[in-house]
GROMACS .gro file of C-alpha atoms in nm:
model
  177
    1UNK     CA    1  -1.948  -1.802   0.640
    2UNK     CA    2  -2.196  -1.680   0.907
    3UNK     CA    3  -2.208  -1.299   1.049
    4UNK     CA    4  -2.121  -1.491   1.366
    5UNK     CA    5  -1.837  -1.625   1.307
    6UNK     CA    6  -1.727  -1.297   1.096
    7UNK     CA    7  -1.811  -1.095   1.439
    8UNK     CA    8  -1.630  -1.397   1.652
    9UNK     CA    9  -1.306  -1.377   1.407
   10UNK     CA   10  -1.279  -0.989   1.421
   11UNK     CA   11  -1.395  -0.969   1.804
   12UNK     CA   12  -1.646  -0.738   1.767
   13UNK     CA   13  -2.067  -0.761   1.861
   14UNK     CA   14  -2.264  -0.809   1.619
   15UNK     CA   15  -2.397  -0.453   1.674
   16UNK     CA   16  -2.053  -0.301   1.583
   17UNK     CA   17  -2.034  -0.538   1.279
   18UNK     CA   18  -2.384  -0.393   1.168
   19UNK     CA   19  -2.335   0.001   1.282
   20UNK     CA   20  -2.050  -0.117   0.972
   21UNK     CA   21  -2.213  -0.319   0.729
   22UNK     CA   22  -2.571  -0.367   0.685
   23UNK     CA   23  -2.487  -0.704   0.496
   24UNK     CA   24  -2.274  -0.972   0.448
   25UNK     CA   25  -2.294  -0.822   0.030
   26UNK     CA   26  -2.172  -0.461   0.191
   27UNK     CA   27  -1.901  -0.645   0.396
   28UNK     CA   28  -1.760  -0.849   0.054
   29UNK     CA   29  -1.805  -0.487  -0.125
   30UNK     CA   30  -1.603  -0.314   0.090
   31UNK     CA   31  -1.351  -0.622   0.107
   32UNK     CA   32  -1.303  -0.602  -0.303
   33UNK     CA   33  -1.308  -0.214  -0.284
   34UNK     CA   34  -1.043  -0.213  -0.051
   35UNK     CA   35  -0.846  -0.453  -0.266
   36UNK     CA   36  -0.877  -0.331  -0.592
   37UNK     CA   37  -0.744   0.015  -0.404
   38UNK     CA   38  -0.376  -0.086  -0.316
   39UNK     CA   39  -0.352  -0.212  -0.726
   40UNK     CA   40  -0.144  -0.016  -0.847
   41UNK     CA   41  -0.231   0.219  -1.156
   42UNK     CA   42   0.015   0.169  -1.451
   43UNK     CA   43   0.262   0.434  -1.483
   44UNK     CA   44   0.486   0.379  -1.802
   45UNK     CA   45   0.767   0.598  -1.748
   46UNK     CA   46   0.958   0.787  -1.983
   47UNK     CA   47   1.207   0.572  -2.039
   48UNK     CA   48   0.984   0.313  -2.117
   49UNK     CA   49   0.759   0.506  -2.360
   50UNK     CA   50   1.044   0.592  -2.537
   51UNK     CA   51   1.129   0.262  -2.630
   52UNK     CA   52   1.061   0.167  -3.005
   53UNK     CA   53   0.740  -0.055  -3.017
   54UNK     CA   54   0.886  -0.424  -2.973
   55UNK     CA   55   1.042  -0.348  -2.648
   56UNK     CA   56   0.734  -0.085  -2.556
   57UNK     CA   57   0.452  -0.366  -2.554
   58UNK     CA   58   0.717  -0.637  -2.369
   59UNK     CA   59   0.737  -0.385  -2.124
   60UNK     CA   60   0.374  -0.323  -2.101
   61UNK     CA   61   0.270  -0.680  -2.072
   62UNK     CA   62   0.500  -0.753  -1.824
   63UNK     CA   63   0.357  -0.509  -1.623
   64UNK     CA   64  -0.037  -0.716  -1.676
   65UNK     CA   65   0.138  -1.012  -1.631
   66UNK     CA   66   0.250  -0.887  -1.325
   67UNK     CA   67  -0.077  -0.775  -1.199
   68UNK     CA   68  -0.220  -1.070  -1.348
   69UNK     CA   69   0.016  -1.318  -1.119
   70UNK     CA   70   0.002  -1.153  -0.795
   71UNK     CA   71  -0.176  -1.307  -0.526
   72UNK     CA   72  -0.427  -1.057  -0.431
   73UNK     CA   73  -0.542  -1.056  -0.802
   74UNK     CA   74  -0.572  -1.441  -0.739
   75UNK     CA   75  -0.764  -1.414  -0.440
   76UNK     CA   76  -1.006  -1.109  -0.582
   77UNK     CA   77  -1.048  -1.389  -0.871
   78UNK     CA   78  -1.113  -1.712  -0.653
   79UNK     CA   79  -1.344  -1.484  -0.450
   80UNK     CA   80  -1.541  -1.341  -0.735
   81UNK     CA   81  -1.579  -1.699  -0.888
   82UNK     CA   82  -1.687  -1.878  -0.561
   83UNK     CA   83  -1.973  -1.606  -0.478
   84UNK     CA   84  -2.058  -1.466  -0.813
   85UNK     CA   85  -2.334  -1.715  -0.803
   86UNK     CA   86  -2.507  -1.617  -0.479
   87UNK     CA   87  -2.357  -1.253  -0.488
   88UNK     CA   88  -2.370  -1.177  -0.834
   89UNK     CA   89  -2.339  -0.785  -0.761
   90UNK     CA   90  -1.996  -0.908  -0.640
   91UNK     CA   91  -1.851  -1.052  -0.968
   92UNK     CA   92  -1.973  -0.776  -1.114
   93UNK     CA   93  -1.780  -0.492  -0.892
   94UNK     CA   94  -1.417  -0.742  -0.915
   95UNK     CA   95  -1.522  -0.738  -1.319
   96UNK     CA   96  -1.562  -0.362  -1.286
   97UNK     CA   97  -1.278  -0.240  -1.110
   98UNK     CA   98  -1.066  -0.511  -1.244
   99UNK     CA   99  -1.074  -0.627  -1.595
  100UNK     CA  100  -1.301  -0.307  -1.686
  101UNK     CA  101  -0.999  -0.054  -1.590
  102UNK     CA  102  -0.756  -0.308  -1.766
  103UNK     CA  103  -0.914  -0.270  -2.039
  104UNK     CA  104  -0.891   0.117  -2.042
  105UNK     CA  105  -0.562   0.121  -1.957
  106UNK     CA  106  -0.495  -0.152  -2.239
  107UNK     CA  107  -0.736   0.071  -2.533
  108UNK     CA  108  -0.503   0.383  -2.419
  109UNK     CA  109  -0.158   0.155  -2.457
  110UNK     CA  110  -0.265   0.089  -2.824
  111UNK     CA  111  -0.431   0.377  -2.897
  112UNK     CA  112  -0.085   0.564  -2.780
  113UNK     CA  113   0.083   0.283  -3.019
  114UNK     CA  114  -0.171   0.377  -3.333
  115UNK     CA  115  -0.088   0.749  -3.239
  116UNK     CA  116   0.293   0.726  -3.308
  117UNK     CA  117   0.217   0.534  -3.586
  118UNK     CA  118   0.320   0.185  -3.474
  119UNK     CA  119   0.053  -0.004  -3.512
  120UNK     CA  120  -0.196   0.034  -3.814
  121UNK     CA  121  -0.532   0.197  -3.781
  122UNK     CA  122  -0.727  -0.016  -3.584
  123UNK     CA  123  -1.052  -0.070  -3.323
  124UNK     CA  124  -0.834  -0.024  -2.996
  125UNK     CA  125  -1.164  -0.128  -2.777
  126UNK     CA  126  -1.228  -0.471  -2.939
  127UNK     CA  127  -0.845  -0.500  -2.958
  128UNK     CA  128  -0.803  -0.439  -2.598
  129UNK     CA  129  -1.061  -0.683  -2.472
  130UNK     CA  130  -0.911  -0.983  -2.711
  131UNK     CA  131  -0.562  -0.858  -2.535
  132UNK     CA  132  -0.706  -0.884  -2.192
  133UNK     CA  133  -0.953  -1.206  -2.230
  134UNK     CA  134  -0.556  -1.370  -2.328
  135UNK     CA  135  -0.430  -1.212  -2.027
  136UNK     CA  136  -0.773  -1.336  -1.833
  137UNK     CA  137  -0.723  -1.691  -1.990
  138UNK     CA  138  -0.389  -1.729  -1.800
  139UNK     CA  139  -0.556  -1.589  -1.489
  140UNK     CA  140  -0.837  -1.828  -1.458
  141UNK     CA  141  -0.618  -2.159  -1.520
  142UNK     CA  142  -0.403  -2.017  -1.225
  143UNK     CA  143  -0.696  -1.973  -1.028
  144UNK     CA  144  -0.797  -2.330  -1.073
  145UNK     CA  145  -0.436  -2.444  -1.044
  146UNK     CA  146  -0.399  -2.530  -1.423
  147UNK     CA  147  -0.118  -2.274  -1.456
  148UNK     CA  148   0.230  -2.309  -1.292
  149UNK     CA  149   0.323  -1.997  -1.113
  150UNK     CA  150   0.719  -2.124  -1.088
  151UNK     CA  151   0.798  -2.113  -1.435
  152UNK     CA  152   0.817  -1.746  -1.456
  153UNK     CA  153   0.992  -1.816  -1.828
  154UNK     CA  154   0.771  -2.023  -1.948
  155UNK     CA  155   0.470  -1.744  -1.848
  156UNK     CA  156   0.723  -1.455  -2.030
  157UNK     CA  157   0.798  -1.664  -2.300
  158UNK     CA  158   0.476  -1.747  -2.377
  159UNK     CA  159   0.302  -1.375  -2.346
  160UNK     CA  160   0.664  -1.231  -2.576
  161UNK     CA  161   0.526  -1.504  -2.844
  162UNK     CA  162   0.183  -1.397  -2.805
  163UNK     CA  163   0.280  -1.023  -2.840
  164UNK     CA  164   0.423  -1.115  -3.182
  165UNK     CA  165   0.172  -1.306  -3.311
  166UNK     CA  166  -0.089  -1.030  -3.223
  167UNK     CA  167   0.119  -0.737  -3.328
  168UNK     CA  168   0.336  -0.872  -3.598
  169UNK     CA  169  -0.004  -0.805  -3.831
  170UNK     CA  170  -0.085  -0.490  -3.745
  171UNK     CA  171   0.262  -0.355  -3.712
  172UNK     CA  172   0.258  -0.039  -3.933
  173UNK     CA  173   0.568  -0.190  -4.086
  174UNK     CA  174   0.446  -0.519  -4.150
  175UNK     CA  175   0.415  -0.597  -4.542
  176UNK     CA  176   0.113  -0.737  -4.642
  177UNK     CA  177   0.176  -1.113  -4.763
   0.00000   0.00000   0.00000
């Protein structure tokens, strides 16, 4: 879109829109900002932490699957893919306040699990960023409509079968085979 029609939407003179932004880049900045500010942070609760491991992560990846499903994280997405090529400082500010603070939040979930001694020694970055680019996977075919939003089982079911194909392995219990 144009600065005009962004001041013509909002009502405003152009001189208001640019005593706010000095760009149409610090307008979209301030947009995604905004955006990625009302996500909210993960807070596992007690009762949840205290859950043995199994329940624990379905729990936890509910929560991302939740975040990953809502539509604000589907319009941040759309957004970021449309203009990452003519903004690219955009993609890269979604990518940082998005999928970079998953991923923390992610590394600290299995580093929390490795702690108790649930999950065998492991590299709980790399780990985390396999964990999220499945969670990203599912985000980018909903973005481009590939994914059906409907069939909330079907999305459950398929991240509770992911979680024990990932974790079965590395379960501290787990025999070796």
């Amino acid at each position: 879109t144009t600065i005009d029609a962004i001041v013509l939407k909002a009502r405003i003179s152009k001189a208001t829109f640019y005593a706010r932004f000095p760009s149409k880049t610090a307008l979209l900045e301030a947009g995604i900002a905004d955006l990625a500010a009302r996500r909210a942070p993960v807070q596992m609760g007690e009762e949840v932490m205290s859950l043995a491991f199994g329940p624990r992560v379905d729990r936890f990846s509910d929560y991302l699957l939740d975040q990953i499903v809502d539509p604000e994280t589907i319009k941040l997405e759309r957004l970021a893919t449309a203009e990452s090529y003519r903004f690219p400082q955009v993609a890269r500010m979604v990518q940082d306040m998005g999928a970079v603070r998953a991923q923390e939040v992610i590394r600290w979930f299995f580093d929390d699990a490795v702690a108790r001694g649930d999950l065998r020694p492991m590299d709980t970055v790399v780990f985390a960023r396999m964990y999220l680019d499945l969670l990203f996977g599912f985000l980018r075919r909903t973005v481009h409509g590939l994914a059906r939003l409907d069939d909330r089982e079907a999305i459950w079911g398929g991240m509770r079968a992911t979680n024990a194909l990932l974790f079965g392995p590395l379960r501290a219990d787990a025999t070796d085979r």
